[in-house]
XYZ file of C-alpha atoms in Angstrom:
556
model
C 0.000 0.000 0.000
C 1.282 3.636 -0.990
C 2.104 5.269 2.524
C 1.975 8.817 0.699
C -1.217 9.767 2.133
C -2.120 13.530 2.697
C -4.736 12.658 4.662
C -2.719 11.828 7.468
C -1.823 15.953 8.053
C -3.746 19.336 8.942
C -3.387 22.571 7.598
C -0.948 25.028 9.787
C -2.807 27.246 12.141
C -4.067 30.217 10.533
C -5.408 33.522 11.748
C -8.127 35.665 11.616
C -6.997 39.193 11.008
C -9.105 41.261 9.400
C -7.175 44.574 9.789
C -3.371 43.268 9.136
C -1.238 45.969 8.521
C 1.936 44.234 7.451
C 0.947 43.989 3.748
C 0.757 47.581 3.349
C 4.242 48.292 4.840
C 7.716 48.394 3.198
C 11.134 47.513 5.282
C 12.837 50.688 5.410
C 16.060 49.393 7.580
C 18.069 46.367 8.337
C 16.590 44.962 11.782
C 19.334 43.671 14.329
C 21.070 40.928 13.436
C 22.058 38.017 15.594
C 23.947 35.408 14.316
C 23.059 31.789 15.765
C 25.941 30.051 13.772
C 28.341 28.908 17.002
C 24.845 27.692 18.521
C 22.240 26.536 16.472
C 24.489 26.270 13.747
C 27.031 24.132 15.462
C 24.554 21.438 17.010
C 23.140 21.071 13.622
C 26.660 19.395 12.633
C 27.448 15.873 12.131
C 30.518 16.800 13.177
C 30.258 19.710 16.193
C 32.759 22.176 15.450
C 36.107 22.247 17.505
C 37.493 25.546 19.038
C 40.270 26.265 16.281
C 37.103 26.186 14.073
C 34.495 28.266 16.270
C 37.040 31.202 16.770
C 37.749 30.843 13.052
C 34.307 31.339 12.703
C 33.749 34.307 15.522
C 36.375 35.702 13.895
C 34.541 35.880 10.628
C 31.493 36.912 12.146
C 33.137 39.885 13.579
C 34.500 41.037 10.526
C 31.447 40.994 8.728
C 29.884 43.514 11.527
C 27.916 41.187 13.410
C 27.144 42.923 17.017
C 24.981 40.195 18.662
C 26.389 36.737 18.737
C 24.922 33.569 19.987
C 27.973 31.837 21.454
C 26.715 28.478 22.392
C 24.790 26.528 24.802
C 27.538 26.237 27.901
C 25.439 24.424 30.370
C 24.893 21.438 28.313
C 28.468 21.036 26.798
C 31.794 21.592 28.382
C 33.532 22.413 25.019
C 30.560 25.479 24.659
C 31.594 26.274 28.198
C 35.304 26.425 27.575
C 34.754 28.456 24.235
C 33.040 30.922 26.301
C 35.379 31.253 28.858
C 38.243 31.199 26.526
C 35.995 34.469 24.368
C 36.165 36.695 27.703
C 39.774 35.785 29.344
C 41.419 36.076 26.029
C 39.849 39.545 25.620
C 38.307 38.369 22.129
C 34.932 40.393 22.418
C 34.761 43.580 20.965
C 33.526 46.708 23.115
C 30.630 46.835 20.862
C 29.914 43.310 20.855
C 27.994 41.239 22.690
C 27.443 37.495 23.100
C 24.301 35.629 23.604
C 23.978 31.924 25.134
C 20.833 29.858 25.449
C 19.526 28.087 28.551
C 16.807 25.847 29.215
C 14.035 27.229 32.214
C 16.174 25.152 34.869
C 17.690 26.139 37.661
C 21.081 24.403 37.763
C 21.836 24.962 33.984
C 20.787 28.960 34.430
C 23.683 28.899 37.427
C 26.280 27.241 35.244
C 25.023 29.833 32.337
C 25.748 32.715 34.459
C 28.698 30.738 35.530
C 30.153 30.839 31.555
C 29.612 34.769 31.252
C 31.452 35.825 34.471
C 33.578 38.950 33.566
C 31.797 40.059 30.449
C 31.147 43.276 29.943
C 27.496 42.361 28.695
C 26.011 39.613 27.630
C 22.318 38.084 26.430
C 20.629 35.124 28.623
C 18.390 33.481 26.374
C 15.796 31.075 27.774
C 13.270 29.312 26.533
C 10.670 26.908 27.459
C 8.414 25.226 24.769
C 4.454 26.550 24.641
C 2.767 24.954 21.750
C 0.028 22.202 22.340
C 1.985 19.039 21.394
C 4.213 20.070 23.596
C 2.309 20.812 26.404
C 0.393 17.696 26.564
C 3.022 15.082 25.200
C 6.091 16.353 26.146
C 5.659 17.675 29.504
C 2.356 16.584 30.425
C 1.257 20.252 31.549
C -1.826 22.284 31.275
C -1.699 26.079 30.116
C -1.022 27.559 33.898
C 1.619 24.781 34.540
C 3.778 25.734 31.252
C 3.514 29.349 32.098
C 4.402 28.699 35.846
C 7.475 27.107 34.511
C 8.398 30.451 31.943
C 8.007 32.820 34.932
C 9.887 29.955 37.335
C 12.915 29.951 34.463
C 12.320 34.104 34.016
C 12.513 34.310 38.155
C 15.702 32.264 38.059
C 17.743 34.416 35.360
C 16.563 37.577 37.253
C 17.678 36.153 40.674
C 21.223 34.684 39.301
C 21.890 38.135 37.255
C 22.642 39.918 40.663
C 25.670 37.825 41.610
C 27.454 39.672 38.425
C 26.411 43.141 39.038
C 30.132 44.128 36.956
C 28.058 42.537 33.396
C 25.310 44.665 31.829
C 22.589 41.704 31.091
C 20.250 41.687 28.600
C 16.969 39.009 29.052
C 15.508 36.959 26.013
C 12.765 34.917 26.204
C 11.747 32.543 23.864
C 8.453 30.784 24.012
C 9.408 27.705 21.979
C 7.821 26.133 18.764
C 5.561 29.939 19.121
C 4.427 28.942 15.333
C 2.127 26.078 16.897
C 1.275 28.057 19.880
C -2.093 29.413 20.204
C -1.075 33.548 19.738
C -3.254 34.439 22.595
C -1.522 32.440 25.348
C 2.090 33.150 23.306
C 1.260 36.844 24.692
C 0.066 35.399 27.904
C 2.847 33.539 29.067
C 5.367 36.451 27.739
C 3.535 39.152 29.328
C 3.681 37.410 33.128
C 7.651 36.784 32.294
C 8.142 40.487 31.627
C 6.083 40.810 34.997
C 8.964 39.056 36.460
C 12.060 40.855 34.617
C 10.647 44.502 34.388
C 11.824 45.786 31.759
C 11.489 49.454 30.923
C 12.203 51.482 27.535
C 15.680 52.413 28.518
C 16.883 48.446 29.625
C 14.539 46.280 27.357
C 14.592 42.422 27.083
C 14.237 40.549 23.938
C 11.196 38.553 23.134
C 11.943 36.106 20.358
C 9.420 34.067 18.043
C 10.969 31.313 17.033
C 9.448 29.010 13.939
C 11.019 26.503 15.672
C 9.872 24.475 13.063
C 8.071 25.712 9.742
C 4.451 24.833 10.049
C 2.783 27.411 7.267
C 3.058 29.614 4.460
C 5.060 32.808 5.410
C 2.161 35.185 5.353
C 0.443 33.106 8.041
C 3.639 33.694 10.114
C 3.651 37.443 9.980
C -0.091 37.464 11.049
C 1.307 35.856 14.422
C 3.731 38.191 14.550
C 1.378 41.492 13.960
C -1.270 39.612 16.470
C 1.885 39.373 19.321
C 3.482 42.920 18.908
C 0.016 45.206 19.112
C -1.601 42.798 21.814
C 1.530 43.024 23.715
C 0.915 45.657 26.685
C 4.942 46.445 27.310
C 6.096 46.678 23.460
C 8.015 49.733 23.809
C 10.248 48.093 26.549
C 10.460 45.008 24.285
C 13.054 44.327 21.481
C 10.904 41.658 19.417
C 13.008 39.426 17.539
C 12.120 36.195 15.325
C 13.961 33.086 14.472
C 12.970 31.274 11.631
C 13.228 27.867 10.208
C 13.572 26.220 7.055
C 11.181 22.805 6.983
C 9.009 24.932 4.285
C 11.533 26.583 2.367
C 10.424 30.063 3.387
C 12.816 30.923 6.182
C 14.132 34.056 4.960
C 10.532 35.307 3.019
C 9.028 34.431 6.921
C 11.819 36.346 8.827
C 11.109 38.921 5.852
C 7.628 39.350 6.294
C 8.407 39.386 10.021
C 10.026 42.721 9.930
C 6.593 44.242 8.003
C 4.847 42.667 10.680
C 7.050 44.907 13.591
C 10.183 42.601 14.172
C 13.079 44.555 15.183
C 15.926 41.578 15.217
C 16.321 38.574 13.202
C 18.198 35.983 14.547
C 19.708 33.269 11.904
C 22.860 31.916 10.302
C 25.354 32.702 7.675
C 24.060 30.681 4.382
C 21.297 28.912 6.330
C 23.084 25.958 7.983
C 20.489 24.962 11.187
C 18.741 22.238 12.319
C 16.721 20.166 9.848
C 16.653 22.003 6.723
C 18.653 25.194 8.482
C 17.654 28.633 9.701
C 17.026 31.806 8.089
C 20.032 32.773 5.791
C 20.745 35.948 7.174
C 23.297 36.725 3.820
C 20.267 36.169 1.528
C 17.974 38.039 3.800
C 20.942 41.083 3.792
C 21.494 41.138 0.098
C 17.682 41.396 -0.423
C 17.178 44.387 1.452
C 20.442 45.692 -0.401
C 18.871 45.032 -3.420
C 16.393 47.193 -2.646
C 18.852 49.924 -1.862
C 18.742 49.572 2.258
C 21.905 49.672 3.992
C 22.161 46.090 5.629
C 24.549 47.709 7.964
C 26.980 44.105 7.508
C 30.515 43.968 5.243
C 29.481 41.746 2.569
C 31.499 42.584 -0.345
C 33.426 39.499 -0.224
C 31.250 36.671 -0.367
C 33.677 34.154 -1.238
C 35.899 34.356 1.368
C 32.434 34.316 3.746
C 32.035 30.402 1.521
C 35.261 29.530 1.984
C 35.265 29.687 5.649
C 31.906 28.440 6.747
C 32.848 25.500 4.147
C 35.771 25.150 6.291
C 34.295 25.359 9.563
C 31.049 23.445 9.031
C 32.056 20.725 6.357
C 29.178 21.683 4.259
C 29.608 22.398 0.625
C 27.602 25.451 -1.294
C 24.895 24.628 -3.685
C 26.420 26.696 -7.109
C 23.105 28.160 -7.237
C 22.410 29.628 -3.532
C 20.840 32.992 -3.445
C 23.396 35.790 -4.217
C 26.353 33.909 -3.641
C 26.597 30.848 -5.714
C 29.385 30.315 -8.125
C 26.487 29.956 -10.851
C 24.057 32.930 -9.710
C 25.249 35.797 -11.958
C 25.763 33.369 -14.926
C 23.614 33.524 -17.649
C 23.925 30.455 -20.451
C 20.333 31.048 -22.239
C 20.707 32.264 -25.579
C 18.169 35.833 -24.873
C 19.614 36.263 -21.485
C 22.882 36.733 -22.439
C 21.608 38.959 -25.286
C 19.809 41.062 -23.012
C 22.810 41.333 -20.453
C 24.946 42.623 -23.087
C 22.903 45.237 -24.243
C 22.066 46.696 -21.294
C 25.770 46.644 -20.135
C 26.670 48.361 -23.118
C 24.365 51.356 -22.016
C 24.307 50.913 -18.020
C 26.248 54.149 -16.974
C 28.237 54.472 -13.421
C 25.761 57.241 -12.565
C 22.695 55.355 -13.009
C 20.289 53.585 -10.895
C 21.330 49.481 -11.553
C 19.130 48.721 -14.466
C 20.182 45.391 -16.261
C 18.044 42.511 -17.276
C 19.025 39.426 -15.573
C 21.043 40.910 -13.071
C 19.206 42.354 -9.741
C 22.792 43.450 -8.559
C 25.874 44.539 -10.379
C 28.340 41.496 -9.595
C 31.203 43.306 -8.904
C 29.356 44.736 -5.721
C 30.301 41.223 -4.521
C 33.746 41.216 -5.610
C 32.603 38.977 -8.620
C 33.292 40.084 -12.087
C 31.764 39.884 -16.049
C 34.210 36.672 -16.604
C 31.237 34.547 -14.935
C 28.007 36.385 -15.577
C 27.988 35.144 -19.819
C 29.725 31.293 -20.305
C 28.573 29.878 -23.515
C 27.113 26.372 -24.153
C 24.812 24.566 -26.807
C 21.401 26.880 -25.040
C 23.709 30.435 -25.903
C 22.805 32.351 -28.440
C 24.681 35.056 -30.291
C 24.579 37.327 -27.973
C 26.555 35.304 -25.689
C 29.092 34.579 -27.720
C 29.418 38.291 -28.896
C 29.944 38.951 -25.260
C 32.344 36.638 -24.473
C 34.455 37.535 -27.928
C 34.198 41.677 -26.657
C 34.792 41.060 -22.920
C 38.113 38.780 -23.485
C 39.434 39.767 -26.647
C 37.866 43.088 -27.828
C 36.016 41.720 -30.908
C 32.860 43.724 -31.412
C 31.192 41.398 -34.590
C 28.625 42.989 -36.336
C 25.136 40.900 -36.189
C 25.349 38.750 -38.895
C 28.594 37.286 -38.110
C 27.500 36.560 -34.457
C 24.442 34.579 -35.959
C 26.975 32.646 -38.076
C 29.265 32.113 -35.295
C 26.695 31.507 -33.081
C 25.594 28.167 -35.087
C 29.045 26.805 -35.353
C 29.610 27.189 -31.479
C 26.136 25.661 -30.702
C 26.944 22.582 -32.931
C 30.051 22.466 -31.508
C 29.275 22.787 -28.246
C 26.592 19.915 -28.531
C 29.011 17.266 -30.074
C 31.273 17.941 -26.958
C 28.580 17.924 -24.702
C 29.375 20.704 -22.459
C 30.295 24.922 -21.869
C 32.974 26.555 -24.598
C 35.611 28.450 -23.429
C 36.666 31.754 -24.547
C 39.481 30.733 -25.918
C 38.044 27.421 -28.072
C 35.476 30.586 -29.197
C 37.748 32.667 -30.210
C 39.934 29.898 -32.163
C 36.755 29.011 -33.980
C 36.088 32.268 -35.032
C 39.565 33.105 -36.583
C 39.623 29.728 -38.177
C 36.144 29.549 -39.604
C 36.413 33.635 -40.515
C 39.822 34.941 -40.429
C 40.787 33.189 -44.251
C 42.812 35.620 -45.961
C 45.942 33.496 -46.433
C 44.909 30.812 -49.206
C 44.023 30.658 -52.061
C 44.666 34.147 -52.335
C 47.442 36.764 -50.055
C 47.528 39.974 -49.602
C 50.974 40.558 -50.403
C 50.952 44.473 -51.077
C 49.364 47.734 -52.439
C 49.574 51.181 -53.052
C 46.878 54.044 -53.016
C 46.876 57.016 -54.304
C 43.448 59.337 -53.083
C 43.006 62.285 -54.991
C 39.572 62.696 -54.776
C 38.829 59.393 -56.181
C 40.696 56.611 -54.827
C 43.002 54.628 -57.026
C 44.334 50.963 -55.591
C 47.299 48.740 -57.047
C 47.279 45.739 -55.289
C 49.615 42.569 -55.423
C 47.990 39.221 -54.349
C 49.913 36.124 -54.499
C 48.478 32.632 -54.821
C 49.000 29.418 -56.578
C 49.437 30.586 -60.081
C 52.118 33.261 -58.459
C 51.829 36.620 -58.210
C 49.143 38.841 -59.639
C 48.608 42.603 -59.985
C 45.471 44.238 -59.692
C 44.349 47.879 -60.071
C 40.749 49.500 -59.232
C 39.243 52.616 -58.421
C 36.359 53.450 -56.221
C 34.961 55.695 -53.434
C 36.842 54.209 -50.449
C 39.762 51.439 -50.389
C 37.258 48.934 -50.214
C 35.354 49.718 -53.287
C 38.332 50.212 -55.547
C 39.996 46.887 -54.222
C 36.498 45.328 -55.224
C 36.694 46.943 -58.270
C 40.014 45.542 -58.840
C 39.291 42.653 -58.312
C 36.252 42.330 -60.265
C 38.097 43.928 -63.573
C 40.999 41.005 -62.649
C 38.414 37.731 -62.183
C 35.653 38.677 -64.379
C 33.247 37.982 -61.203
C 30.770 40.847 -59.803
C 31.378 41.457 -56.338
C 28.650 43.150 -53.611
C 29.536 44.849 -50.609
C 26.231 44.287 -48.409
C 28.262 45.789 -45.058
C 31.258 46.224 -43.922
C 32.518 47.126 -40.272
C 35.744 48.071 -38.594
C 37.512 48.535 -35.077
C 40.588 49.162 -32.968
C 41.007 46.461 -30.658
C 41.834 48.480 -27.557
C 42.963 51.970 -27.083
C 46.364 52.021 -27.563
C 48.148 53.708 -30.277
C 49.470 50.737 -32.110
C 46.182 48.874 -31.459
C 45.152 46.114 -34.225
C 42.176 46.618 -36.165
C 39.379 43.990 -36.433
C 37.378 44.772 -39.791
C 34.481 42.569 -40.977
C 33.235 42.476 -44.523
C 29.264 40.483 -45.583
C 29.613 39.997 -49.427
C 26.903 38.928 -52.017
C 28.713 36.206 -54.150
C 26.217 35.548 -57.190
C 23.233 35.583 -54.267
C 25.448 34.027 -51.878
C 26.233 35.903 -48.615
C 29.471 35.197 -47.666
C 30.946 36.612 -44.194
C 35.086 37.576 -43.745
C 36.709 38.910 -41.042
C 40.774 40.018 -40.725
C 42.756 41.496 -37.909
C 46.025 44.083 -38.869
C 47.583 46.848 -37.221
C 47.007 48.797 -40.733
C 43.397 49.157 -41.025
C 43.488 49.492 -45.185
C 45.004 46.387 -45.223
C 42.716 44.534 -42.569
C 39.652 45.903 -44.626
C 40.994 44.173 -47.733
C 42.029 40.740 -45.947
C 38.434 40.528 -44.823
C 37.387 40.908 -48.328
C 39.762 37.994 -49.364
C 38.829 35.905 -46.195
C 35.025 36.096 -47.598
C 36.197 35.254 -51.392
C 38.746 32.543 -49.529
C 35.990 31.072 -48.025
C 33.438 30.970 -51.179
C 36.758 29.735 -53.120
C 37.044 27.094 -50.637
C 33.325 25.785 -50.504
C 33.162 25.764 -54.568
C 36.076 23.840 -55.055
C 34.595 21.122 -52.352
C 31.605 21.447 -54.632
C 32.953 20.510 -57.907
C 35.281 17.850 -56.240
């Protein structure tokens, strides 16, 4: 029998409330951050971290600006304990810093807590106690009044222990655990009779956090809880309400998102989402989408790879190439139109504009990334890609109709490898297919005279030996056409023809490209020279090379 049965599950709780605010409101700032990585992060492990590792990690966290920092758990695990202790002996902590632990709502591990923290200049308590249903009635076998009595028991406790380190400025948090189950009303309940035990006013707040301890609904639903708790709460303005989301839906960072429109003022997560289960809020994604929306996000982002490198390091866990912002993949386009409408709007994005390109929410290079990665070309690019790549790495600006050309012999080629083209294997196939102007026919040398009306002697060599050609014309492409013509009896069209310098230097090459009509045949040439006479009429002989080449297959 098929045991995938949706029957077996119920909808997430959802609210009624008719008057929700959130949707209407924009986030104007980054909220608080508090990073969770050396806690919640480090239990989620297979292997735990060791303390080379964690202070690798602190370290980082530091440098990116991260003020509040959950530490650990040092009650329940003598390395969390020593990593503590080491932090405030060593003189590690910052003067703006300040380091959180967690603590179940039990006396002895609330002692040992306050134990870990002695001689820090401040610190955050965080305890919890779990409130939802389930919990209540399979877990601890407790009725409504029982599980608050134990919150205000755990709330008392802190309080009491705080006053044998009157040298550390303490902060409170309270966390009433798996709050996403919980019914909202008695959430505010039991957190309104702990701040009747702690006190807090305005000027010395505690923390009330909202954990999605796990991810039971859509992320909307979540921010209704949220908006229900902070305007039914009686204290908010001596509150700092904070939410900690979880992954099991996939909508961590949209919940923790929607959280702030709802009136969170702290998020509390992990660099690139590691956590329990399917991880916590990704407070990097949840920081580059505010930036993207031009908020400060008040952290140092701007290298992300060294950020990947060390969590990689210091958790064992590899990067997906395509995670949010910071993948190796995420600013790479392969699609044919993508890369197409990338490298137009490059072409006309100015430094003194607002970020407008298609494709690209962010200009890479804000995260130390640059154009090598955002265009690679494989058998779904299109022209446009491999225009891009041929401009970007070696200053080849091809006029449409040879990147449609081009483009078909790098598709084909691509699929009978099976896999992405280089630059390099690009640009080889280009000069080979395009850049002809050696056989049959040379360009051995010429003279012009232009006196009004351009006059051309040219000397080609090829199989029969030398020849000697003269034309005349309106431009040193016409009259080597016309030369040509009076010399091979053949009528010649010149349907476009387009020229560059490659680079700006004064003895830069020119790239010139030439589309001829060959008895109704369009034939493409291309030639690179540092005299740019000469590398207009090689790329006239690389298109007559070329339909030279194909005829002679022909009659053979």
């Amino acid at each position: 029998m098929n045991s995938f049965d949706h029957r077996r599950y119920r909808p997430g709780p959802a609210m009624r409330l008719p008057n929700r605010q959130w949707p209407n409101r924009t986030v104007q700032q980054a909220p608080i951050w508090a990073s969770v990585d050396l806690r919640d992060g480090n239990q989620a492990l297979r292997e735990p971290m060791n303390v080379d590792q964690k202070r690798r990690l602190w370290d980082l966290l530091i440098k990116l600006g991260f003020k509040e920092i959950e530490v650990g758990f040092p009650a329940a695990s003598q390395p969390d304990f020593d990593f503590v202790r080491g932090l405030i002996e060593e003189d590690r902590i910052p003067e703006d810093v300040t380091v959180q632990v967690l603590v179940q709502a039990r006396e002895d591990l609330i002692r040992r807590t306050f134990e870990s923290l002695r001689g820090a200049r401040r610190a955050i308590v965080h305890v919890y106690n779990s409130t939802s249903p389930v919990q209540r009635e399979r877990v601890f076998e407790q009725d409504r009044e029982g599980v608050k009595a134990l919150a205000c028991q755990g709330a008392d406790w802190v309080r009491r222990e705080s006053l044998r380190y009157p040298e550390t400025r303490w902060t409170f948090q309270y966390s009433p655990e798996s709050f996403t189950a919980t019914e909202p009303d008695y959430a505010v309940e039991v957190c309104e009779a702990v701040l009747e035990v702690w006190q807090p006013t305005p000027e010395r707040p505690c923390i009330l956090n909202l954990p999605a301890t796990v991810e039971v609904s859509s992320p909307n639903v979540f921010a209704d809880q949220v908006e229900f708790f902070a305007t039914h709460l009686r204290r908010r303005e001596c509150v700092i309400l904070s939410v900690h989301t979880h992954n099991d839906r996939g909508g961590a960072v949209a919940a923790a998102e929607l959280a702030l429109l709802a009136g969170a003022d702290r998020v509390e997560g992990t660099l690139l989402g590691n956590g329990e289960r399917t991880g916590n809020a990704d407070l990097l994604t949840l920081a580059m989408n505010l930036y993207s929306q031009g908020i400060d996000p008040c952290l140092n982002l701007g290298d992300p790879d060294e950020i990947v490198r060390v969590c990689a390091e210091c958790t064992g866990l590899a990067l997906h190439p395509r995670h949010p912002w910071v993948g190796e993949l995420v600013y790479t386009a392969f699609s044919g139109s993508h890369q197409d409408a990338i490298r137009k709007c490059l072409s006309v994005q100015r430094a003194d504009q607002p970020w407008q390109v298609a494709y690209l929410p962010i200009d890479p290079k804000d995260l130390g990334r640059d154009y090598q990665a955002v265009i690679r070309v494989n058998s779904q690019s299109g022209k446009g890609g491999v225009a891009f790549v041929l401009e970007r790495d070696y200053g080849l600006t091809l006029p449409r109709w040879l990147q449609l050309e081009l483009a078909r012999l790098v598709q084909r080629a691509s699929e009978a490898r099976g896999g992405e083209m280089a630059a390099a294997d690009i640009q080889t196939m280009f000069r080979d297919h395009f850049i002809t102007d050696q056989v049959p026919w040379r360009l051995l040398g010429y003279r012009i005279d232009r006196n009004g009306h351009d006059v051309i002697e040219v000397r080609i060599g090829g199989s029969d030996g030398e020849q000697r050609l003269r034309g005349e014309g309106e431009g040193a492409i016409a009259a080597f056409v016309d030369a040509w013509t009076r010399w091979s009896g053949r009528r010649i069209g010149v349907l476009d023809y387009r020229e560059h310098a490659i680079g700006a230097r004064t003895d830069a090459e020119a790239a010139a490209y030439v589309l001829l009509d060959l008895d109704g045949q369009r034939v493409a040439g291309a030639s690179i020279d540092q005299d740019t006479v000469a590398a207009s009429m090689r790329a006239v002989l690389s298109a007559l090379n070329r339909q030279a080449t194909v005829e002679c297959a022909e009659a053979a």
